[in-house]
Amino acid sequence: MKKLLLYDSAAGTFTRREKNLYFLLLFFFFAMYMPGISWLYNAAMWMIFVYSFFFNMMAEKWAMLRKRKEILFMILFFFLNCAGALLSENVKEGISWVGIRVSLFVFPVALGSIYLKQLVKERALYGLVIATCCAAAFCLIHAMAGAFVQQDASLLYNDNLSGVINLQSIYFAMLINTALLAFAYLQTRQTRLFTTYAWWPVLLLLLPVHFLLASRIAIIILYSMIFVYAMYIIILRKKIAAGLSLVAGLLVIGIVLFSFFPKTLNRFKELGYTRFDYGSTAKESHFNVALTSSQWNGANLRIAVWNCAWTVTKEHLLTGTGLGDKMDVLKKQYAAKGFIFGIQTNRNVHNTYLDVWMSLGLIGLAVFITGFCVLPAIASIRAADWYGMLILTCFLISIFTETYLDRTVGNTILSFFLSFIASYKKPAETVAGY
């Protein structure tokens, strides 16, 4: 608790401004998980934005922004969204989308124009881990109590588990991914914010909750990263015993989790049912019911939506449909193909890249990929920032199956983490040691 509240000796090197910013970041992390107050993290975001203008001088801000090209492209992408909204036939709808995406401007300006020292970065990541562990424990206890009272084990899974903190399972699972990466990173640092024995309580809490959330993409990302790290240890570092132990541990964890929480397996079984009929009005599959080929599920539903979205994209290849018109045009394509279920459930594209291309055209897609993918990756590679690179990889894979830009929370976590990994890099430096 002392480390969290900066009462330890190491925190004595923080300036007053750094302490204030740290506590605002801590407030933001806990606000993300606050039950019953879904707007609180937006309030925290705007507080960080306002305080950022007191953190350093305007001249320094401009210098930071000019050198951090990725931040400039993120801001440019937001303004392209504004233009796409105003040039739409449905301007009102376009403006509502801009409101949802406002964090794409707020966090790049707030965090992209300041520099966070290494100790501030580490303490912020420490706060992220603690906040996520608290949220995971709260969700698990709440779900277990509900499952016991109602005699319904399904309350332990998916959105049932994360609903109490106002988060969809995909977003909570991705936040757990970021927290686990932050924890692993902090364990490699000499500051030792966590003790060596902290591995057990953190992993025994976050891994089961992560698995119960049953987000396929988040699970695939996390365990693929662990497997790739094991191969790195075996092949490049020649630590065969350690690498094989990690692989064995991964297999044991997988077997144990699937044995105790079998309903998550239903989410992966859906991947075997990819055929669909546009005219089908069958119910969507659920992890708590038997899976059949006649149902809509997470796999075939996405394929159907992507086919429709790609048809629309090809018709508006260069300029896009316009931000305000994207759903209107997409629904017309649903109607043309007889995709009744897509219309009834108001399905979005379920792919951020395709959504950007469809609504903002090739120019919008080029700006998005440059600012959110290419330039952040280059900056992280130059800085030997493996934490930043892994965070970036998590999101770049995750947004392939979800339209993050259609949800306030999706925009918030995407813009925050990409802005955060820019904030602790000195623009003048291109070597390790940030």
Short mmCIF file of C-alpha atoms in Angstrom, two decimals:
data_model
loop_
_atom_site.label_atom_id
_atom_site.label_comp_id
_atom_site.label_asym_id
_atom_site.label_seq_id
_atom_site.Cartn_x
_atom_site.Cartn_y
_atom_site.Cartn_z
CA MET A 1 0.00 0.00 0.00
CA LYS A 2 2.90 2.35 0.75
CA LYS A 3 4.25 1.92 -2.77
CA LEU A 4 0.82 2.49 -4.25
CA LEU A 5 0.37 5.74 -2.32
CA LEU A 6 4.00 6.85 -2.83
CA TYR A 7 4.90 6.63 0.85
CA ASP A 8 8.05 4.58 0.18
CA SER A 9 11.58 6.02 -0.02
CA ALA A 10 11.91 5.53 -3.81
CA ALA A 11 8.96 7.85 -4.39
CA GLY A 12 10.93 10.64 -2.76
CA THR A 13 12.56 11.40 -6.11
CA PHE A 14 9.19 12.29 -7.67
CA THR A 15 8.43 15.96 -8.25
CA ARG A 16 5.11 17.36 -7.10
CA ARG A 17 3.87 17.43 -10.70
CA GLU A 18 4.87 13.82 -11.25
CA LYS A 19 3.06 12.76 -8.09
CA ASN A 20 -0.08 14.60 -9.13
CA LEU A 21 -0.03 12.99 -12.57
CA TYR A 22 0.63 9.56 -11.08
CA PHE A 23 -2.40 9.84 -8.80
CA LEU A 24 -4.54 10.92 -11.74
CA LEU A 25 -3.38 7.86 -13.67
CA LEU A 26 -4.09 5.68 -10.64
CA PHE A 27 -7.55 7.22 -10.40
CA PHE A 28 -8.10 6.45 -14.10
CA PHE A 29 -7.11 2.78 -13.65
CA PHE A 30 -9.46 2.25 -10.74
CA ALA A 31 -12.22 4.28 -12.44
CA MET A 32 -12.07 1.88 -15.40
CA TYR A 33 -13.33 -0.85 -13.09
CA MET A 34 -15.70 1.10 -10.88
CA PRO A 35 -19.02 -0.76 -10.56
CA GLY A 36 -22.14 1.28 -11.17
CA ILE A 37 -20.32 4.42 -12.35
CA SER A 38 -19.62 3.87 -16.04
CA TRP A 39 -18.80 7.54 -16.69
CA LEU A 40 -16.09 7.84 -14.04
CA TYR A 41 -13.17 6.87 -16.29
CA ASN A 42 -14.25 9.58 -18.75
CA ALA A 43 -14.05 12.12 -15.94
CA ALA A 44 -10.58 10.80 -15.08
CA MET A 45 -9.54 11.08 -18.73
CA TRP A 46 -10.53 14.74 -18.90
CA MET A 47 -8.78 15.46 -15.59
CA ILE A 48 -5.56 14.00 -17.03
CA PHE A 49 -6.06 16.09 -20.17
CA VAL A 50 -6.47 19.34 -18.23
CA TYR A 51 -3.59 18.61 -15.85
CA SER A 52 -1.25 17.80 -18.72
CA PHE A 53 -1.24 21.51 -19.58
CA PHE A 54 0.15 22.25 -16.11
CA PHE A 55 2.69 19.43 -16.27
CA ASN A 56 5.08 21.15 -18.69
CA MET A 57 5.44 24.29 -20.75
CA MET A 58 3.66 24.75 -24.07
CA ALA A 59 6.98 25.07 -25.89
CA GLU A 60 8.01 21.66 -24.59
CA LYS A 61 4.65 20.21 -25.57
CA TRP A 62 5.00 21.42 -29.14
CA ALA A 63 8.54 20.02 -29.28
CA MET A 64 7.34 16.63 -28.03
CA LEU A 65 4.46 16.50 -30.48
CA ARG A 66 6.62 17.47 -33.45
CA LYS A 67 9.10 14.68 -32.73
CA ARG A 68 6.55 12.00 -31.87
CA LYS A 69 5.22 11.41 -35.34
CA GLU A 70 2.94 8.60 -34.20
CA ILE A 71 1.10 11.00 -31.90
CA LEU A 72 0.64 13.50 -34.73
CA PHE A 73 -0.87 10.79 -36.90
CA MET A 74 -3.21 9.74 -34.09
CA ILE A 75 -4.43 13.31 -33.77
CA LEU A 76 -4.70 13.59 -37.56
CA PHE A 77 -6.81 10.43 -37.58
CA PHE A 78 -9.23 12.00 -35.10
CA PHE A 79 -9.62 15.05 -37.31
CA LEU A 80 -10.24 12.77 -40.30
CA ASN A 81 -13.09 11.31 -38.26
CA CYS A 82 -14.42 14.83 -37.72
CA ALA A 83 -14.22 15.53 -41.45
CA GLY A 84 -15.83 12.18 -42.22
CA ALA A 85 -18.71 13.07 -39.90
CA LEU A 86 -19.31 16.54 -41.36
CA LEU A 87 -19.17 15.28 -44.95
CA SER A 88 -21.71 12.54 -44.27
CA GLU A 89 -25.33 12.78 -45.27
CA ASN A 90 -26.24 11.70 -41.75
CA VAL A 91 -24.24 14.41 -39.99
CA LYS A 92 -25.99 13.87 -36.64
CA GLU A 93 -24.93 10.22 -36.60
CA GLY A 94 -21.41 11.20 -37.63
CA ILE A 95 -21.10 13.68 -34.78
CA SER A 96 -22.27 11.02 -32.32
CA TRP A 97 -19.45 8.73 -33.55
CA VAL A 98 -16.95 11.58 -33.10
CA GLY A 99 -18.15 11.96 -29.51
CA ILE A 100 -17.54 8.28 -28.89
CA ARG A 101 -14.04 8.62 -30.39
CA VAL A 102 -13.00 11.81 -28.62
CA SER A 103 -10.40 9.92 -26.53
CA LEU A 104 -8.45 9.47 -29.79
CA PHE A 105 -7.70 13.17 -29.44
CA VAL A 106 -7.62 13.58 -25.66
CA PHE A 107 -5.01 10.98 -24.70
CA PRO A 108 -2.57 11.64 -27.59
CA VAL A 109 -2.57 15.34 -26.68
CA ALA A 110 -2.42 14.74 -22.93
CA LEU A 111 0.18 11.95 -22.75
CA GLY A 112 1.82 12.42 -26.13
CA SER A 113 3.02 15.91 -25.22
CA ILE A 114 4.73 15.02 -21.94
CA TYR A 115 7.64 12.84 -20.85
CA LEU A 116 7.29 10.28 -18.06
CA LYS A 117 10.49 9.26 -16.33
CA GLN A 118 11.30 5.58 -15.88
CA LEU A 119 10.28 5.53 -12.20
CA VAL A 120 6.96 7.24 -12.96
CA LYS A 121 6.31 4.77 -15.78
CA GLU A 122 7.02 1.82 -13.49
CA ARG A 123 4.87 3.15 -10.68
CA ALA A 124 2.00 3.76 -13.12
CA LEU A 125 2.27 0.15 -14.34
CA TYR A 126 2.31 -0.97 -10.71
CA GLY A 127 -0.96 0.89 -10.20
CA LEU A 128 -2.43 -0.77 -13.31
CA VAL A 129 -1.60 -4.25 -11.96
CA ILE A 130 -3.03 -3.52 -8.50
CA ALA A 131 -6.23 -1.99 -9.93
CA THR A 132 -6.73 -4.92 -12.30
CA CYS A 133 -6.15 -7.48 -9.55
CA CYS A 134 -8.71 -5.70 -7.34
CA ALA A 135 -11.22 -5.69 -10.20
CA ALA A 136 -10.60 -9.37 -10.95
CA ALA A 137 -11.04 -10.33 -7.30
CA PHE A 138 -14.24 -8.29 -7.03
CA CYS A 139 -15.72 -9.81 -10.20
CA LEU A 140 -14.81 -13.33 -9.13
CA ILE A 141 -16.27 -12.98 -5.63
CA HIS A 142 -19.44 -11.35 -6.97
CA ALA A 143 -19.88 -14.03 -9.65
CA MET A 144 -19.22 -16.91 -7.24
CA ALA A 145 -21.78 -15.51 -4.80
CA GLY A 146 -24.35 -15.16 -7.59
CA ALA A 147 -23.63 -18.65 -8.93
CA PHE A 148 -24.02 -20.14 -5.45
CA VAL A 149 -27.28 -18.33 -4.66
CA GLN A 150 -28.87 -18.99 -8.06
CA GLN A 151 -27.25 -22.39 -8.56
CA ASP A 152 -26.14 -21.27 -12.02
CA ALA A 153 -22.49 -21.80 -13.00
CA SER A 154 -22.93 -19.73 -16.17
CA LEU A 155 -22.77 -16.59 -14.02
CA LEU A 156 -19.03 -17.22 -13.72
CA TYR A 157 -18.42 -16.80 -17.46
CA ASN A 158 -17.99 -14.19 -20.14
CA ASP A 159 -19.98 -10.95 -19.82
CA ASN A 160 -21.76 -12.37 -16.76
CA LEU A 161 -18.45 -12.17 -14.94
CA SER A 162 -17.42 -8.67 -16.04
CA GLY A 163 -20.86 -7.04 -16.19
CA VAL A 164 -20.68 -5.92 -12.58
CA ILE A 165 -17.85 -3.50 -13.50
CA ASN A 166 -19.61 -2.30 -16.68
CA LEU A 167 -17.11 -3.91 -19.05
CA GLN A 168 -17.64 -6.37 -21.87
CA SER A 169 -15.54 -9.49 -21.44
CA ILE A 170 -13.28 -8.72 -24.44
CA TYR A 171 -12.19 -5.38 -22.97
CA PHE A 172 -11.65 -6.70 -19.45
CA ALA A 173 -9.68 -9.64 -20.85
CA MET A 174 -7.48 -7.29 -22.84
CA LEU A 175 -6.91 -5.12 -19.77
CA ILE A 176 -5.83 -8.25 -17.89
CA ASN A 177 -3.40 -8.94 -20.76
CA THR A 178 -1.90 -5.47 -20.32
CA ALA A 179 -1.69 -5.96 -16.55
CA LEU A 180 0.03 -9.34 -16.88
CA LEU A 181 2.55 -7.85 -19.31
CA ALA A 182 3.10 -4.94 -16.92
CA PHE A 183 3.64 -7.36 -14.04
CA ALA A 184 6.13 -9.42 -16.07
CA TYR A 185 7.95 -6.23 -17.08
CA LEU A 186 8.16 -4.95 -13.51
CA GLN A 187 9.60 -8.27 -12.36
CA THR A 188 12.54 -7.71 -14.71
CA ARG A 189 13.33 -4.29 -13.22
CA GLN A 190 15.73 -3.62 -10.38
CA THR A 191 13.17 -1.45 -8.57
CA ARG A 192 11.35 -4.64 -7.45
CA LEU A 193 7.96 -3.10 -6.79
CA PHE A 194 6.65 -6.66 -6.44
CA THR A 195 8.37 -9.34 -4.40
CA THR A 196 9.56 -12.52 -6.08
CA TYR A 197 6.73 -14.45 -4.44
CA ALA A 198 4.10 -12.13 -5.98
CA TRP A 199 4.05 -14.35 -9.09
CA TRP A 200 1.78 -16.86 -7.39
CA PRO A 201 -1.06 -14.67 -6.07
CA VAL A 202 -1.13 -12.51 -9.21
CA LEU A 203 -1.17 -15.45 -11.64
CA LEU A 204 -3.56 -17.56 -9.53
CA LEU A 205 -6.01 -14.65 -9.59
CA LEU A 206 -5.66 -13.16 -13.06
CA LEU A 207 -5.24 -16.34 -15.15
CA PRO A 208 -8.48 -18.05 -14.02
CA VAL A 209 -10.48 -14.80 -14.35
CA HIS A 210 -8.95 -14.23 -17.78
CA PHE A 211 -9.97 -17.74 -18.81
CA LEU A 212 -13.49 -17.40 -17.40
CA LEU A 213 -14.02 -14.25 -19.44
CA ALA A 214 -13.82 -16.62 -22.43
CA SER A 215 -12.52 -14.05 -24.90
CA ARG A 216 -11.04 -16.20 -27.65
CA ILE A 217 -8.76 -13.54 -29.07
CA ALA A 218 -7.45 -12.46 -25.65
CA ILE A 219 -6.74 -16.08 -24.66
CA ILE A 220 -5.02 -16.81 -27.98
CA ILE A 221 -2.88 -13.67 -27.68
CA LEU A 222 -1.78 -14.34 -24.09
CA TYR A 223 -0.90 -18.01 -24.44
CA SER A 224 0.72 -17.50 -27.85
CA MET A 225 3.00 -14.89 -26.30
CA ILE A 226 3.95 -17.28 -23.51
CA PHE A 227 4.68 -20.02 -26.06
CA VAL A 228 6.76 -17.68 -28.26
CA TYR A 229 8.73 -16.59 -25.18
CA ALA A 230 9.39 -20.25 -24.36
CA MET A 231 10.71 -20.82 -27.90
CA TYR A 232 12.89 -17.73 -27.52
CA ILE A 233 14.38 -19.16 -24.32
CA ILE A 234 15.00 -22.55 -25.92
CA ILE A 235 16.31 -21.48 -29.33
CA LEU A 236 18.09 -18.16 -28.78
CA ARG A 237 19.11 -18.29 -25.13
CA LYS A 238 19.80 -22.04 -25.15
CA LYS A 239 17.97 -22.52 -21.85
CA ILE A 240 16.29 -25.73 -22.92
CA ALA A 241 15.21 -26.92 -19.47
CA ALA A 242 13.66 -23.56 -18.56
CA GLY A 243 11.89 -23.30 -21.92
CA LEU A 244 10.50 -26.82 -21.79
CA SER A 245 9.36 -26.24 -18.21
CA LEU A 246 7.47 -23.16 -19.37
CA VAL A 247 5.82 -25.10 -22.21
CA ALA A 248 4.92 -27.91 -19.82
CA GLY A 249 3.52 -25.41 -17.35
CA LEU A 250 1.47 -23.83 -20.15
CA LEU A 251 0.00 -27.21 -21.07
CA VAL A 252 -0.79 -28.03 -17.43
CA ILE A 253 -2.48 -24.66 -16.93
CA GLY A 254 -4.54 -25.20 -20.09
CA ILE A 255 -5.63 -28.69 -19.05
CA VAL A 256 -6.53 -27.57 -15.53
CA LEU A 257 -8.49 -24.51 -16.70
CA PHE A 258 -10.43 -26.45 -19.34
CA SER A 259 -11.14 -29.22 -16.81
CA PHE A 260 -12.51 -26.90 -14.12
CA PHE A 261 -14.14 -24.37 -16.46
CA PRO A 262 -15.39 -26.38 -19.47
CA LYS A 263 -17.89 -23.78 -20.72
CA THR A 264 -15.04 -21.69 -22.14
CA LEU A 265 -14.37 -24.55 -24.56
CA ASN A 266 -17.70 -23.82 -26.27
CA ARG A 267 -16.31 -20.46 -27.37
CA PHE A 268 -13.50 -22.21 -29.22
CA LYS A 269 -15.71 -24.92 -30.67
CA GLU A 270 -17.55 -22.18 -32.58
CA LEU A 271 -14.49 -21.80 -34.80
CA GLY A 272 -15.37 -25.15 -36.36
CA TYR A 273 -18.75 -23.86 -37.56
CA THR A 274 -17.99 -21.25 -40.21
CA ARG A 275 -20.73 -21.98 -42.75
CA PHE A 276 -23.79 -19.74 -42.72
CA ASP A 277 -27.02 -18.84 -44.47
CA TYR A 278 -27.74 -15.12 -44.74
CA GLY A 279 -31.46 -15.81 -44.48
CA SER A 280 -31.17 -17.73 -41.23
CA THR A 281 -33.03 -16.29 -38.25
CA ALA A 282 -31.67 -18.87 -35.81
CA LYS A 283 -30.55 -17.67 -32.41
CA GLU A 284 -26.92 -16.82 -31.75
CA SER A 285 -24.95 -19.53 -29.97
CA HIS A 286 -24.11 -19.14 -26.30
CA PHE A 287 -21.36 -20.71 -24.22
CA ASN A 288 -24.01 -22.16 -21.90
CA VAL A 289 -25.99 -24.10 -24.53
CA ALA A 290 -25.23 -26.95 -26.90
CA LEU A 291 -23.50 -25.81 -30.10
CA THR A 292 -25.09 -26.73 -33.46
CA SER A 293 -24.28 -25.95 -37.08
CA SER A 294 -27.60 -24.13 -37.59
CA GLN A 295 -26.79 -21.36 -35.12
CA TRP A 296 -25.16 -18.04 -35.68
CA ASN A 297 -21.93 -17.91 -33.71
CA GLY A 298 -18.91 -15.70 -33.21
CA ALA A 299 -17.12 -17.20 -36.21
CA ASN A 300 -19.72 -17.46 -38.97
CA LEU A 301 -21.36 -14.21 -37.92
CA ARG A 302 -18.11 -12.32 -38.38
CA ILE A 303 -17.51 -13.93 -41.78
CA ALA A 304 -21.00 -12.90 -42.91
CA VAL A 305 -20.52 -9.34 -41.67
CA TRP A 306 -17.05 -9.07 -43.22
CA ASN A 307 -18.38 -10.18 -46.60
CA CYS A 308 -21.03 -7.46 -46.50
CA ALA A 309 -18.59 -4.83 -45.23
CA TRP A 310 -16.04 -5.69 -47.91
CA THR A 311 -18.69 -5.31 -50.61
CA VAL A 312 -19.48 -1.83 -49.26
CA THR A 313 -15.78 -0.99 -48.99
CA LYS A 314 -15.12 -1.91 -52.63
CA GLU A 315 -17.91 0.46 -53.66
CA HIS A 316 -16.37 3.33 -51.62
CA LEU A 317 -12.73 2.32 -51.89
CA LEU A 318 -10.98 5.70 -51.86
CA THR A 319 -13.21 8.04 -49.85
CA GLY A 320 -15.29 5.70 -47.74
CA THR A 321 -18.97 5.96 -46.94
CA GLY A 322 -18.52 8.83 -44.51
CA LEU A 323 -18.48 8.29 -40.76
CA GLY A 324 -22.14 9.11 -40.24
CA ASP A 325 -23.36 6.94 -43.12
CA LYS A 326 -21.37 3.77 -42.49
CA MET A 327 -24.07 1.84 -40.63
CA ASP A 328 -26.84 3.04 -42.96
CA VAL A 329 -24.93 1.83 -46.01
CA LEU A 330 -23.91 -1.42 -44.29
CA LYS A 331 -27.51 -2.19 -43.32
CA LYS A 332 -28.57 -1.63 -46.94
CA GLN A 333 -26.02 -4.28 -47.89
CA TYR A 334 -27.41 -6.55 -45.19
CA ALA A 335 -30.87 -6.08 -46.70
CA ALA A 336 -29.58 -6.73 -50.24
CA LYS A 337 -28.12 -10.06 -49.11
CA GLY A 338 -31.15 -10.94 -46.99
CA PHE A 339 -29.05 -10.83 -43.82
CA ILE A 340 -32.00 -10.39 -41.49
CA PHE A 341 -30.12 -11.31 -38.32
CA GLY A 342 -27.50 -8.62 -39.02
CA ILE A 343 -30.21 -5.97 -39.35
CA GLN A 344 -32.12 -7.13 -36.27
CA THR A 345 -29.03 -7.11 -34.07
CA ASN A 346 -27.50 -3.95 -35.60
CA ARG A 347 -24.17 -5.71 -36.15
CA ASN A 348 -21.11 -3.55 -36.67
CA VAL A 349 -18.13 -4.64 -38.76
CA HIS A 350 -16.29 -6.53 -35.97
CA ASN A 351 -12.96 -5.52 -37.52
CA THR A 352 -11.43 -2.13 -36.77
CA TYR A 353 -9.23 -2.06 -39.89
CA LEU A 354 -12.15 -2.87 -42.19
CA ASP A 355 -14.41 -0.41 -40.37
CA VAL A 356 -11.91 2.41 -40.88
CA TRP A 357 -11.43 1.53 -44.55
CA MET A 358 -15.19 1.29 -45.14
CA SER A 359 -16.04 4.59 -43.42
CA LEU A 360 -12.97 6.77 -44.09
CA GLY A 361 -11.52 5.23 -47.26
CA LEU A 362 -7.94 4.38 -48.12
CA ILE A 363 -6.66 7.70 -46.79
CA GLY A 364 -8.22 7.06 -43.40
CA LEU A 365 -6.88 3.52 -43.33
CA ALA A 366 -3.38 4.69 -44.29
CA VAL A 367 -3.37 7.31 -41.52
CA PHE A 368 -4.71 4.80 -38.99
CA ILE A 369 -2.15 2.11 -39.82
CA THR A 370 0.68 4.67 -39.82
CA GLY A 371 -0.26 6.29 -36.51
CA PHE A 372 -1.54 3.28 -34.61
CA CYS A 373 0.63 0.51 -36.05
CA VAL A 374 3.77 1.40 -38.03
CA LEU A 375 5.20 4.42 -36.22
CA PRO A 376 4.57 3.12 -32.66
CA ALA A 377 6.24 -0.16 -33.67
CA ILE A 378 9.26 1.66 -35.08
CA ALA A 379 9.57 3.81 -31.95
CA SER A 380 9.36 0.76 -29.67
CA ILE A 381 11.90 -1.21 -31.69
CA ARG A 382 14.36 1.71 -31.71
CA ALA A 383 13.97 2.09 -27.96
CA ALA A 384 14.26 -1.68 -27.35
CA ASP A 385 10.96 -1.27 -25.52
CA TRP A 386 9.66 -4.84 -25.45
CA TYR A 387 6.78 -3.96 -23.13
CA GLY A 388 5.54 -1.33 -25.57
CA MET A 389 5.98 -3.71 -28.49
CA LEU A 390 3.98 -6.46 -26.78
CA ILE A 391 1.21 -4.04 -25.79
CA LEU A 392 1.06 -2.83 -29.37
CA THR A 393 0.94 -6.42 -30.65
CA CYS A 394 -1.94 -7.24 -28.28
CA PHE A 395 -4.08 -4.43 -29.60
CA LEU A 396 -3.18 -4.79 -33.27
CA ILE A 397 -4.30 -8.43 -33.15
CA SER A 398 -7.33 -7.81 -30.97
CA ILE A 399 -8.81 -5.08 -33.18
CA PHE A 400 -8.87 -7.54 -36.07
CA THR A 401 -11.96 -9.24 -34.59
CA GLU A 402 -13.55 -6.28 -32.78
CA THR A 403 -14.46 -2.73 -33.79
CA TYR A 404 -12.83 -0.93 -30.86
CA LEU A 405 -13.72 2.44 -32.37
CA ASP A 406 -17.46 1.78 -31.98
CA ARG A 407 -17.25 1.61 -28.18
CA THR A 408 -16.26 4.41 -25.81
CA VAL A 409 -14.24 1.99 -23.68
CA GLY A 410 -12.57 0.53 -26.78
CA ASN A 411 -11.41 3.95 -27.92
CA THR A 412 -10.32 4.79 -24.40
CA ILE A 413 -8.05 1.81 -23.76
CA LEU A 414 -6.64 1.81 -27.31
CA SER A 415 -5.75 5.52 -27.25
CA PHE A 416 -4.52 5.41 -23.66
CA PHE A 417 -2.04 2.57 -24.04
CA LEU A 418 -0.66 3.75 -27.39
CA SER A 419 -0.24 7.26 -25.98
CA PHE A 420 1.26 5.88 -22.77
CA ILE A 421 3.97 3.87 -24.54
CA ALA A 422 4.88 7.08 -26.42
CA SER A 423 4.97 9.18 -23.24
CA TYR A 424 7.94 7.45 -21.62
CA LYS A 425 10.16 7.64 -24.70
CA LYS A 426 12.45 10.62 -25.07
CA PRO A 427 12.00 11.83 -28.67
CA ALA A 428 15.70 12.58 -29.04
CA GLU A 429 16.73 9.07 -28.03
CA THR A 430 16.61 6.02 -30.27
CA VAL A 431 18.43 3.54 -28.05
CA ALA A 432 17.51 1.40 -25.08
CA GLY A 433 17.42 2.82 -21.59
CA TYR A 434 14.23 4.85 -21.43
#
